[in-house]
mmCIF file of C-alpha atoms in Angstrom:
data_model
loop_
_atom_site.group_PDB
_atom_site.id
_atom_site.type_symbol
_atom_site.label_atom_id
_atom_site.label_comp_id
_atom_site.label_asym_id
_atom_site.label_seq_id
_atom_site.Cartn_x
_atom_site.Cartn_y
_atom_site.Cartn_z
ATOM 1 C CA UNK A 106 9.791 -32.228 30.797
ATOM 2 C CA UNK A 107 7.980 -29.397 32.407
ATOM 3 C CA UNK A 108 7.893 -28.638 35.967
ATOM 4 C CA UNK A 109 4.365 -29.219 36.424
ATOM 5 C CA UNK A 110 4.650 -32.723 34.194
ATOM 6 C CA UNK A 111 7.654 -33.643 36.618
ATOM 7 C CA UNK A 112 4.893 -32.888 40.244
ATOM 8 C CA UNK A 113 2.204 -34.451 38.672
ATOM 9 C CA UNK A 114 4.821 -37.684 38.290
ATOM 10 C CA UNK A 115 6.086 -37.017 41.301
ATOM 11 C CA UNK A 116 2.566 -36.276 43.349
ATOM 12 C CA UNK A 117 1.005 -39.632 41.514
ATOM 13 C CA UNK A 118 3.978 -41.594 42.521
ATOM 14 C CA UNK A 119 4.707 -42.693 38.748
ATOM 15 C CA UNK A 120 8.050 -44.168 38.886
ATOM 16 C CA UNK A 121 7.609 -48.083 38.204
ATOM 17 C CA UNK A 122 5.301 -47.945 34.967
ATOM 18 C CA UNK A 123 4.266 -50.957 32.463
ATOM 19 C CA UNK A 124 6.941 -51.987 30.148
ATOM 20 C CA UNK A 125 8.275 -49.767 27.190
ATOM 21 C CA UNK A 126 6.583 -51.974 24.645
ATOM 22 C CA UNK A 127 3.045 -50.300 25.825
ATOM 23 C CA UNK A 128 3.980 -47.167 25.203
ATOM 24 C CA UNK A 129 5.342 -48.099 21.601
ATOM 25 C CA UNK A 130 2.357 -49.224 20.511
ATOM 26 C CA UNK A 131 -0.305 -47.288 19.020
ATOM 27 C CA UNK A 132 -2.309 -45.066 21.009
ATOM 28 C CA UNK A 133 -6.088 -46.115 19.912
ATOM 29 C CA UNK A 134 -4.636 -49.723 21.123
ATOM 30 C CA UNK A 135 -3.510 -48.068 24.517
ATOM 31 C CA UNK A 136 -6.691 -46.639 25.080
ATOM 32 C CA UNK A 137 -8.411 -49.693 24.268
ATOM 33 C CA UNK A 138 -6.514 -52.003 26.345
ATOM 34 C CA UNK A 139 -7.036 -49.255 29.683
ATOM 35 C CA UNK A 140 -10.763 -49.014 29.000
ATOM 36 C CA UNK A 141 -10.868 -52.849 29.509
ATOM 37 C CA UNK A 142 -8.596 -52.712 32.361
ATOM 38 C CA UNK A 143 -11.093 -49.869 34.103
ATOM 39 C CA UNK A 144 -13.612 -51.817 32.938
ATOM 40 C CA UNK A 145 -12.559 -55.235 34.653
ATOM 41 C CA UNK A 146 -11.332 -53.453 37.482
ATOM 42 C CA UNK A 147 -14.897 -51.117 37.912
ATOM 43 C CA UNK A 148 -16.621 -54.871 37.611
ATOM 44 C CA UNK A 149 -14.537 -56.979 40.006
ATOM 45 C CA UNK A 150 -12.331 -56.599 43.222
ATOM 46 C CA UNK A 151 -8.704 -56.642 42.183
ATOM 47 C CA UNK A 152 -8.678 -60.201 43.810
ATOM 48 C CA UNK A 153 -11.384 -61.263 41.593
ATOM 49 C CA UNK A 154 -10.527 -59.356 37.990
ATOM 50 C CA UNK A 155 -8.938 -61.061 35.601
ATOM 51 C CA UNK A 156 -6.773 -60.950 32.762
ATOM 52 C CA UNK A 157 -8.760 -63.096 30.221
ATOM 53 C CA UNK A 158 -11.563 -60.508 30.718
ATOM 54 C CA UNK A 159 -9.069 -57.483 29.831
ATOM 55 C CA UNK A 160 -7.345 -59.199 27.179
ATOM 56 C CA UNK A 161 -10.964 -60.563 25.680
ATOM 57 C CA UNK A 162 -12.306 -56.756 25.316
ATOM 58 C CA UNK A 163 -9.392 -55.257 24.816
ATOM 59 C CA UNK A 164 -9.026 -57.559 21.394
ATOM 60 C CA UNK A 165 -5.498 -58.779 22.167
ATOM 61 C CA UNK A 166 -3.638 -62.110 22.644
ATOM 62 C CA UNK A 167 -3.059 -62.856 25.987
ATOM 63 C CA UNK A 168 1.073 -63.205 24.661
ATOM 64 C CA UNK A 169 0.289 -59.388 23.949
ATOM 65 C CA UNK A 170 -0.516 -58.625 26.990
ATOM 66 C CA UNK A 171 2.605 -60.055 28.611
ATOM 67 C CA UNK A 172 5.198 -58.315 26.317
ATOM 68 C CA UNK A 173 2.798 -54.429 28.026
ATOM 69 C CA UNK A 174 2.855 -55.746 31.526
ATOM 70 C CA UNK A 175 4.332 -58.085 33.847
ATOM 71 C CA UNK A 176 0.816 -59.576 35.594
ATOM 72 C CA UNK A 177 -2.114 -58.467 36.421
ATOM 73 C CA UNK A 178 -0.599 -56.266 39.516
ATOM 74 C CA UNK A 179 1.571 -54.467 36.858
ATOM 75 C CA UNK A 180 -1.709 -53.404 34.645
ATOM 76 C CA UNK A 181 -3.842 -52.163 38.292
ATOM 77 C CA UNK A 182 -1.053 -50.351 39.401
ATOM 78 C CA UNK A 183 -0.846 -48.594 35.813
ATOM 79 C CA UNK A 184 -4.665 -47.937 35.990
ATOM 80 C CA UNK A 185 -4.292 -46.742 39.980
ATOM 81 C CA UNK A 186 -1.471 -44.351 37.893
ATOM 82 C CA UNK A 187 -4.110 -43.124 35.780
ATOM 83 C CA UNK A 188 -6.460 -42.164 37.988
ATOM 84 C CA UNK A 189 -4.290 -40.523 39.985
ATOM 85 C CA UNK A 190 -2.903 -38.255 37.767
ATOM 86 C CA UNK A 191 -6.595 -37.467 36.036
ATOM 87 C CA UNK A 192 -7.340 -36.079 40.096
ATOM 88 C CA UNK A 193 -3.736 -34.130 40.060
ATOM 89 C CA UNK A 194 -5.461 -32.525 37.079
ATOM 90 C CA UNK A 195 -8.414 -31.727 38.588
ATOM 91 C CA UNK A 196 -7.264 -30.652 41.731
ATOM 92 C CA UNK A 197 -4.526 -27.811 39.912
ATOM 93 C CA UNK A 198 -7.300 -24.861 39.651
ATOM 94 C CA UNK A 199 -6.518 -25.011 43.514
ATOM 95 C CA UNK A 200 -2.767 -26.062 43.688
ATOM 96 C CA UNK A 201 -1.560 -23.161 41.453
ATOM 97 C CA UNK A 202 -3.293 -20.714 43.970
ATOM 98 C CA UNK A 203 -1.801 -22.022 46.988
ATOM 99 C CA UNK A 204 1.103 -19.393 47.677
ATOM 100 C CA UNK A 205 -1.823 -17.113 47.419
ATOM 101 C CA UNK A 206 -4.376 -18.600 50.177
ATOM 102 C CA UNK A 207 -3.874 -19.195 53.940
ATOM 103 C CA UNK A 208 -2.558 -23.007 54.036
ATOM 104 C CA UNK A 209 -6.165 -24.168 55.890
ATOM 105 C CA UNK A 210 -8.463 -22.432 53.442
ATOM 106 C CA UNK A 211 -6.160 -23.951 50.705
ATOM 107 C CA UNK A 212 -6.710 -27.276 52.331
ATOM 108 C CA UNK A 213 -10.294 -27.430 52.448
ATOM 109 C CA UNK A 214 -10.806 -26.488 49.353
ATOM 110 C CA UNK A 215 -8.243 -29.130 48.357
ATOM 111 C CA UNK A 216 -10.491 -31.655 49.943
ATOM 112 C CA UNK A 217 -13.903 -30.425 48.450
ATOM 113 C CA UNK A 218 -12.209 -30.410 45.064
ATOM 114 C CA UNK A 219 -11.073 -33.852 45.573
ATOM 115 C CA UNK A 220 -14.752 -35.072 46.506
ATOM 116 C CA UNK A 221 -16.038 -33.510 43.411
ATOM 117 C CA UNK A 222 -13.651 -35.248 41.486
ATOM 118 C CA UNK A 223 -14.995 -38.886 42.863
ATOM 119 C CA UNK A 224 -18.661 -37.310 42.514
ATOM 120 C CA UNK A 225 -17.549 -36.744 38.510
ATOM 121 C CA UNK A 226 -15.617 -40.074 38.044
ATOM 122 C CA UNK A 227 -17.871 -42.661 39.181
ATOM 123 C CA UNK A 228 -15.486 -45.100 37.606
ATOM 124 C CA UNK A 229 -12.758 -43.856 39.074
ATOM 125 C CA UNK A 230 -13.792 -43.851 42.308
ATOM 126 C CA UNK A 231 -15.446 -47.009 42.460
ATOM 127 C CA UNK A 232 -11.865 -48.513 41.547
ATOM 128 C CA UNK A 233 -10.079 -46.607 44.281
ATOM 129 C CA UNK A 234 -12.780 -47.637 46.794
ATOM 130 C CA UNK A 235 -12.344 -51.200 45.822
ATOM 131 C CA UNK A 236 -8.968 -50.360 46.363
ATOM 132 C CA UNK A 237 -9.033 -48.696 49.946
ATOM 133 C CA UNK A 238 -10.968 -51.264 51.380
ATOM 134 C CA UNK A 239 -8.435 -53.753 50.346
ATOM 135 C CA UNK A 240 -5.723 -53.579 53.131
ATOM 136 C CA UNK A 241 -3.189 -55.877 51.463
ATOM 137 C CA UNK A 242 -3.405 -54.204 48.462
ATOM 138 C CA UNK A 243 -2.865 -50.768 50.100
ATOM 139 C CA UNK A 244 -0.060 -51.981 51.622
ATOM 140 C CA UNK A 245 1.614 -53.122 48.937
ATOM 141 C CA UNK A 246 0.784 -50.290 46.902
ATOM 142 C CA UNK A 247 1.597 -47.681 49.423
ATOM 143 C CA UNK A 248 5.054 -49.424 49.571
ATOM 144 C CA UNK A 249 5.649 -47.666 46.135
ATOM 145 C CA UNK A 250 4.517 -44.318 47.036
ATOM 146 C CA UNK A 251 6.094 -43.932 50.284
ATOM 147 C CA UNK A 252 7.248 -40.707 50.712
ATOM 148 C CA UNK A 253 5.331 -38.839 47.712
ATOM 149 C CA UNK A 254 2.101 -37.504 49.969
ATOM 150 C CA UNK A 255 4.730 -36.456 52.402
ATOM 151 C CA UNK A 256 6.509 -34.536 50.079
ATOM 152 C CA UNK A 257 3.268 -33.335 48.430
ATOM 153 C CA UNK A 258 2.057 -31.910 51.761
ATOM 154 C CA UNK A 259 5.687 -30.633 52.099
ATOM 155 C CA UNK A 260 5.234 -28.604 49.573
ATOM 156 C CA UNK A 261 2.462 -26.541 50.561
ATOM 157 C CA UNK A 262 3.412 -26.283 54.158
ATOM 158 C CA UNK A 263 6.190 -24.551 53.637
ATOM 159 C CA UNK A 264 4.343 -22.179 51.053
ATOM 160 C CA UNK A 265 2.067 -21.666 54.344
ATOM 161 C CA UNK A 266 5.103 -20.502 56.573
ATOM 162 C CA UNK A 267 6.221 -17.994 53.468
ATOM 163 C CA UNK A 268 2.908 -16.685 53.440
ATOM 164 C CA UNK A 269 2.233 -16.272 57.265
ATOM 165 C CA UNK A 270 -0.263 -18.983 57.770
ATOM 166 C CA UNK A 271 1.880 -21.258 59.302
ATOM 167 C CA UNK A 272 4.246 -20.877 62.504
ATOM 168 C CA UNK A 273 7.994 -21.250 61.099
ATOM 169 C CA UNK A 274 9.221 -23.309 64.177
ATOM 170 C CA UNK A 275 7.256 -26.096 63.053
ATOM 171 C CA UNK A 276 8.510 -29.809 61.815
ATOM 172 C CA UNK A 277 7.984 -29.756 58.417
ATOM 173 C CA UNK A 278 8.672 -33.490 58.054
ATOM 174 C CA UNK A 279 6.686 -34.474 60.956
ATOM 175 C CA UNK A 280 3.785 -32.467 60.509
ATOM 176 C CA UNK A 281 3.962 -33.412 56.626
ATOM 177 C CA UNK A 282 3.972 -37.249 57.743
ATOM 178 C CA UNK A 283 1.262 -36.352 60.701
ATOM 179 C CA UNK A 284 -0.835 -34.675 57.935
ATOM 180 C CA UNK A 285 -0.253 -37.215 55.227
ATOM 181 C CA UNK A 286 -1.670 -39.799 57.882
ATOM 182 C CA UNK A 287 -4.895 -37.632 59.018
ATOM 183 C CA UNK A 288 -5.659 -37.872 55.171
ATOM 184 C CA UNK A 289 -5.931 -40.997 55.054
ATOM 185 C CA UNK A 290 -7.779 -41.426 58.070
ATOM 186 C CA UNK A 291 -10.296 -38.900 56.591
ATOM 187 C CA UNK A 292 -10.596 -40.945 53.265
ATOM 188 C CA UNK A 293 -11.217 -44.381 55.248
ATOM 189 C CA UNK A 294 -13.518 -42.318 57.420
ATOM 190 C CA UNK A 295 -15.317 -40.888 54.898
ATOM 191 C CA UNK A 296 -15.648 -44.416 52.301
ATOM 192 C CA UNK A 297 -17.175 -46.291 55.429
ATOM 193 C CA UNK A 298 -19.600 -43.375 56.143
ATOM 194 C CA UNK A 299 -20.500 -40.823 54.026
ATOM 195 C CA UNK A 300 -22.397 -40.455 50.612
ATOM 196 C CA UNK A 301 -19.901 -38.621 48.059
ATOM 197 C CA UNK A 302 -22.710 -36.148 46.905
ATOM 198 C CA UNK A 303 -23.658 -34.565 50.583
ATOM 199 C CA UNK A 304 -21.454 -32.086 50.059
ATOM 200 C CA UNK A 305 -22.722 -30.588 53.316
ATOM 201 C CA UNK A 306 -21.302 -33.512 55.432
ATOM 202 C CA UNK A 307 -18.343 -33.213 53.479
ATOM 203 C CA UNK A 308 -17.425 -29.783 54.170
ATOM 204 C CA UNK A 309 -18.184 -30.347 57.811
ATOM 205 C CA UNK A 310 -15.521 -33.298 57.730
ATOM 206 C CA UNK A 311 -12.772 -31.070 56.549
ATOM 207 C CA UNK A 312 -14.075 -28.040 58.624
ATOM 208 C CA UNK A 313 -13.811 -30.486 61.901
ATOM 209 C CA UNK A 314 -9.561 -31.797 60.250
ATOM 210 C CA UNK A 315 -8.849 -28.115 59.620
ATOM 211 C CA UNK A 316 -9.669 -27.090 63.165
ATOM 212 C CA UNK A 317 -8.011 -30.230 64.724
ATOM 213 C CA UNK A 318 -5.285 -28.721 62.320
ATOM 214 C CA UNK A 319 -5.376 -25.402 64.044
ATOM 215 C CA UNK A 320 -6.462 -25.799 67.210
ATOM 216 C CA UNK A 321 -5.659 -29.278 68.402
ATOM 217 C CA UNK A 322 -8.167 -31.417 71.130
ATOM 218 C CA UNK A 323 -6.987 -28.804 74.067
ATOM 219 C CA UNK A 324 -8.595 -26.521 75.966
#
């Protein structure tokens, strides 16, 4: 495994996966049973999907579905896995550079990249909005990737102290946490009030995060 196939596992939080049988089987059959599972999930609230839809377009049995996955959590977590690996992708172009840049101009263009990516994957992200606005689900969910955006932001913090954009008496586990939850603040903030493609609001967001970052609310 390379290192960058070992963070995107790590980043995406892809530790509990469906059972080995999926993966044995061929992979037109895979691709056919996610593309109903996107599908079903793009369609209905994760509440309100179901199985006999997936299993119907997919062209399997429903036994056949049981011997991939446990229930229908098992199948939307895989898909949640999915997409967040496909955005790990898409936000590397600005990962690999990040020894390079100041940690804040790193960060925003971490977040723009990200908002292209929803912008791009209208699927996608109507599937993780479904999902953010669900807070049982989130919780349950986030149970599984405790710890990964922590260690994610982590990372690049301490890249920002080797480069001399960070102070090094900082926390690095606290701020990582601290940032980690700002994040997520910013997504909720941003699902409940902003249009994906006004990039100019957008950038204003992270520009107003990024100086809280910097500068704190003092005088």
């Amino acid at each position: 495994m390379t290192t960058r196939s070992y963070d995107l596992m790590v980043i995406s939080g892809r530790y509990k996966m469906p059972k080995s049988t999926f993966f044995n089987i061929e992979e037109e059959k895979r691709n056919r049973i996610e593309k109903a599972a996107f599908n079903e999930f793009y369609k209905n609230k994760f509440n309100e999907a179901s199985i006999n839809n997936i299993v119907k377009e997919a062209k399997i049995s429903k036994g056949s579905f049981y011997q991939y996955f446990e229930d229908k959590y098992d199948i939307y977590k895989h898909i949640m896995d999915i997409i967040s690996q496909e955005k790990i992708k898409y936000l590397m172009p600005v990962m690999e550079k990040s020894n390079e840049l100041d940690f804040f101009i790193f960060l925003k263009r971490l977040y723009i990249r990200g908002c292209e990516f929803a912008v791009n994957n209208p699927i996608y992200y109507k599937v993780a909005y479904d999902f953010l606005k669900d807070p049982e689900l989130m919780e349950r969910i986030y149970k599984e990737y405790k710890g990964m955006s922590n260690d994610f932001m982590f990372k690049f913090l301490r890249q920002g102290i080797e480069n001399g954009s960070i102070r090094e008496d900082i926390d690095l586990e606290l701020i990582s946490c601290m940032i980690s939850g700002l994040n997520e603040s910013l997504s909720q903030y941003i699902i409940n009030n902003v249009e994906l493609d006004n990039v100019e609001k957008l950038e204003y967001l992270s520009d107003v995060l990024i100086d809280f970052l910097k500068n704190g609310i003092g005088k």
